[in-house]
Amino acid sequence: MGAGNRLAGALTFVMPLAALVLIWAVVVPAFQVRPQIFPSVAAVIGAGLAGLRDGSLLTHAATSLARVAIGTVLAVLVAVPLGILMGISRGLSAFLTPLLRFFSVLAGIAWIPIATLWFGYGFGAIVFVIFNAVFFVVVYNTLLGVSTIPMPLRHAAASLGAGRRAMLSDVLLPGALPNIVTGIRTGLGFAWRGLIAAEMIATNVGLGYMLFVARDFYQTEVIVLGMIVIGALWLSIDRLLLAPLERATIERWGLVRA
Amino acid sequence: MKTLSLKSLSKTYFDLYAGSHHTALHDISLDVPAGEFVAIVGPSGCGKSTILNMVAGFIAPSGGEILVGGEPVRGPGADRGVVFQSFALFPWKTVLENVGFGPKMRGVPKAERDEIARDYLGLVGLAHAADRYPNELSGGMQQRVGVVRALANEPDILLMDEPFASVDAQTRMTLQEELTRIWEDRRPTVVFITHDVPEAVFLANRVVVLSKGRILEQVEVPLARPRVWDRLVEDDAFKSLSNKVLALVRAA
């Protein structure tokens, strides 16, 4: 994709969002919507600037991002090896798959109550919720990735002299990578939602907390600011971090599954 | 180069649909001396690919023995290089890395194995494609890489499972000529599986006709080398040998 195309792509992406802001800017004053119901554009910008000035917005956002990053990294570190083990061991896969199915339905906010009992309010409970959101979907996708590697590739490696370690590093891991990336992308989406929910309940800092507390004071401008930051952060992570990772590897190898 | 011996080899599958055992191969005995090119032909379902998969060590025989240089086969190994119908190149490795994979597994240092890989790629006119990924190449080019990847590992025996079945007819003839040229030059021991009779006769020293899991007949191919299609299409000896094998396969 050329630079011109990419610019055009970015424009098509931003245009509808800009249109929405425009409608908002027109509708709120036109109907004299009360600020307790919905804030004006200016009020939200003001809240954003205030949050930036006193540093609170950055603290909330950075805390939320750090929790997601730590939970995700921990989950991927455990999930990928487990998924690969399941991919090469039929018995292990048969035994764990029903559990995986069960827990992947639960993954996310259903864990919040028990997480707060185990870890108390704060960092531990929230990272645990994120871990769960990412873990199950990454295990499942890694397993799927390993099992979709064509048998001749494994045979080829074996007859070229690959032992267990080389089979893992040169065949199973790269072969499962497209699915692993998909799993991380999906899992991060779950994690981000789970994070906001968990922060409303189990902490006193973070974007979810910021939103929830603003409600107690009818600060709709802070609530909407929080919602915008949450959405924008997720889109940036997805488009600036995950999508380029996919382009750099998977598309180059011709492994993208339509 | 080593001798390959199949001794009373058999393979029985349990057929889940029929609920009974199905015998894919009966009592196959075959000797392939070092440096010989043997082609195994037969209609689909005759068990020819099963033989190759057992020699490669991908599946275990139900009875009998496979010996390479007198040693029994117990699984896949670098002494038997395999060229697959589906090419089986690693999509995440460049062409150079694919060809250098066998040497890498033997612990050959990077600079040295890159040089080996470049030499082998030159053999099939693909030196320019070294840094590309397999999905950027045509089917014919991919299979050239598949062949030299197996050769670069210097196996005792080269096993080829319908390697040219999925490329177009024009490319197939070019690949066949390249393969004979390489074989005439280096004389590896080759077992070549195909259902294409002219291909078998063109390439091999000996054609083994397989039918319903048994060896029906073995036909020696004393045609002169180097073999090229331009000459052989008009060659009477080639035509009569092809017709003979074709008649056997059709009767099979």
JSON list of N, CA and C in Angstrom, two decimals, chain A residues 15 24 31 33 49 67 74 84-85 121 183 237:
[
{"chain": "A", "resi": 15, "resn": "MET", "atom": "N", "xyz": [-13.25, 10.64, 8.46]},
{"chain": "A", "resi": 15, "resn": "MET", "atom": "CA", "xyz": [-14.39, 11.45, 8.00]},
{"chain": "A", "resi": 15, "resn": "MET", "atom": "C", "xyz": [-15.69, 11.21, 8.78]},
{"chain": "A", "resi": 24, "resn": "TRP", "atom": "N", "xyz": [-22.85, 16.77, 16.57]},
{"chain": "A", "resi": 24, "resn": "TRP", "atom": "CA", "xyz": [-22.87, 17.03, 18.01]},
{"chain": "A", "resi": 24, "resn": "TRP", "atom": "C", "xyz": [-22.76, 18.54, 18.27]},
{"chain": "A", "resi": 31, "resn": "PHE", "atom": "N", "xyz": [-30.76, 22.55, 20.27]},
{"chain": "A", "resi": 31, "resn": "PHE", "atom": "CA", "xyz": [-31.88, 22.07, 21.08]},
{"chain": "A", "resi": 31, "resn": "PHE", "atom": "C", "xyz": [-31.72, 22.45, 22.54]},
{"chain": "A", "resi": 33, "resn": "VAL", "atom": "N", "xyz": [-29.65, 21.48, 24.79]},
{"chain": "A", "resi": 33, "resn": "VAL", "atom": "CA", "xyz": [-29.53, 20.30, 25.66]},
{"chain": "A", "resi": 33, "resn": "VAL", "atom": "C", "xyz": [-28.84, 20.71, 26.96]},
{"chain": "A", "resi": 49, "resn": "LEU", "atom": "N", "xyz": [-8.66, 19.68, 28.43]},
{"chain": "A", "resi": 49, "resn": "LEU", "atom": "CA", "xyz": [-7.54, 20.59, 28.72]},
{"chain": "A", "resi": 49, "resn": "LEU", "atom": "C", "xyz": [-7.26, 20.63, 30.22]},
{"chain": "A", "resi": 67, "resn": "ARG", "atom": "N", "xyz": [-2.09, -1.41, 33.05]},
{"chain": "A", "resi": 67, "resn": "ARG", "atom": "CA", "xyz": [-2.80, -2.63, 33.48]},
{"chain": "A", "resi": 67, "resn": "ARG", "atom": "C", "xyz": [-3.05, -3.55, 32.30]},
{"chain": "A", "resi": 74, "resn": "LEU", "atom": "N", "xyz": [1.44, -10.98, 30.31]},
{"chain": "A", "resi": 74, "resn": "LEU", "atom": "CA", "xyz": [1.42, -12.19, 31.15]},
{"chain": "A", "resi": 74, "resn": "LEU", "atom": "C", "xyz": [0.58, -13.28, 30.49]},
{"chain": "A", "resi": 84, "resn": "ILE", "atom": "N", "xyz": [0.44, -24.24, 22.12]},
{"chain": "A", "resi": 84, "resn": "ILE", "atom": "CA", "xyz": [1.30, -25.07, 21.27]},
{"chain": "A", "resi": 84, "resn": "ILE", "atom": "C", "xyz": [1.39, -26.49, 21.82]},
{"chain": "A", "resi": 85, "resn": "LEU", "atom": "N", "xyz": [1.51, -26.61, 23.15]},
{"chain": "A", "resi": 85, "resn": "LEU", "atom": "CA", "xyz": [1.52, -27.94, 23.76]},
{"chain": "A", "resi": 85, "resn": "LEU", "atom": "C", "xyz": [0.24, -28.70, 23.40]},
{"chain": "A", "resi": 121, "resn": "TYR", "atom": "N", "xyz": [-9.19, -4.74, 46.24]},
{"chain": "A", "resi": 121, "resn": "TYR", "atom": "CA", "xyz": [-9.44, -3.72, 45.23]},
{"chain": "A", "resi": 121, "resn": "TYR", "atom": "C", "xyz": [-8.12, -3.18, 44.73]},
{"chain": "A", "resi": 183, "resn": "GLY", "atom": "N", "xyz": [-5.72, -13.83, 17.78]},
{"chain": "A", "resi": 183, "resn": "GLY", "atom": "CA", "xyz": [-6.13, -14.08, 19.16]},
{"chain": "A", "resi": 183, "resn": "GLY", "atom": "C", "xyz": [-5.81, -12.89, 20.06]},
{"chain": "A", "resi": 237, "resn": "ILE", "atom": "N", "xyz": [-4.21, 1.79, 19.45]},
{"chain": "A", "resi": 237, "resn": "ILE", "atom": "CA", "xyz": [-3.47, 0.56, 19.71]},
{"chain": "A", "resi": 237, "resn": "ILE", "atom": "C", "xyz": [-3.67, -0.41, 18.55]}
]
